[in-house]
Structure formats: C-alpha cells, structure tokens
Amino acid sequence: EECKQIMARQKSNSQSDSHDDEVSPPPPNPVVKARRRRGGVSAEVYTEEDAVSYVRK
C-alpha cells in the first residue's frame, strides 16, 4: 500500500513538473546573462598596447 502512495506522489509530482516546465522557461535567461557578464570582467588591467601585441597560443 505504501508503494502505491509513493507512486501516486511521484506521478502527481511529474505532472506538476511538466506543468511547471511550461511556465518556467523564461528564468534561465538571467543565468546566461550573468555568465556572460562574469566572463567579460578581468582582474588584470589590460592596455591597448597589450591587446595589439597579443598572440594566440
């Protein structure tokens, strides 16, 4: 009997999850923006001269 209750809970959870998926796609966008921003900031000060003389490895 307990197994049936657990299965019922899992089914109801998966149904609510699939419903949440329809509502939730917008939130991932801010995460992507945060990643881009984080990558654009450097701890080192980089001069234009350094940028011109930079050679890729």
mmCIF file of C-alpha atoms in Angstrom, residues 24-47:
data_model
loop_
_atom_site.group_PDB
_atom_site.id
_atom_site.type_symbol
_atom_site.label_atom_id
_atom_site.label_comp_id
_atom_site.label_asym_id
_atom_site.label_seq_id
_atom_site.Cartn_x
_atom_site.Cartn_y
_atom_site.Cartn_z
ATOM 1 C CA SER A 24 9.318 28.279 -16.256
ATOM 2 C CA PRO A 25 11.367 28.668 -19.496
ATOM 3 C CA PRO A 26 11.923 32.454 -19.043
ATOM 4 C CA PRO A 27 14.037 32.204 -15.817
ATOM 5 C CA PRO A 28 17.104 30.567 -17.480
ATOM 6 C CA ASN A 29 17.800 33.790 -19.428
ATOM 7 C CA PRO A 30 19.135 35.799 -16.450
ATOM 8 C CA VAL A 31 21.565 32.968 -15.692
ATOM 9 C CA VAL A 32 23.042 33.205 -19.196
ATOM 10 C CA LYS A 33 23.428 36.984 -18.878
ATOM 11 C CA ALA A 34 25.197 36.535 -15.549
ATOM 12 C CA ARG A 35 27.650 34.105 -17.155
ATOM 13 C CA ARG A 36 28.441 36.496 -19.990
ATOM 14 C CA ARG A 37 28.980 39.372 -17.593
ATOM 15 C CA ARG A 38 31.243 37.306 -15.372
ATOM 16 C CA GLY A 39 33.442 36.366 -18.342
ATOM 17 C CA GLY A 40 33.784 39.973 -19.507
ATOM 18 C CA VAL A 41 35.404 41.264 -16.329
ATOM 19 C CA SER A 42 39.145 40.785 -15.932
ATOM 20 C CA ALA A 43 41.115 41.123 -12.711
ATOM 21 C CA GLU A 44 44.093 42.397 -14.705
ATOM 22 C CA VAL A 45 44.231 45.843 -16.281
ATOM 23 C CA TYR A 46 44.784 45.299 -19.987
ATOM 24 C CA THR A 47 46.191 48.153 -22.066
#
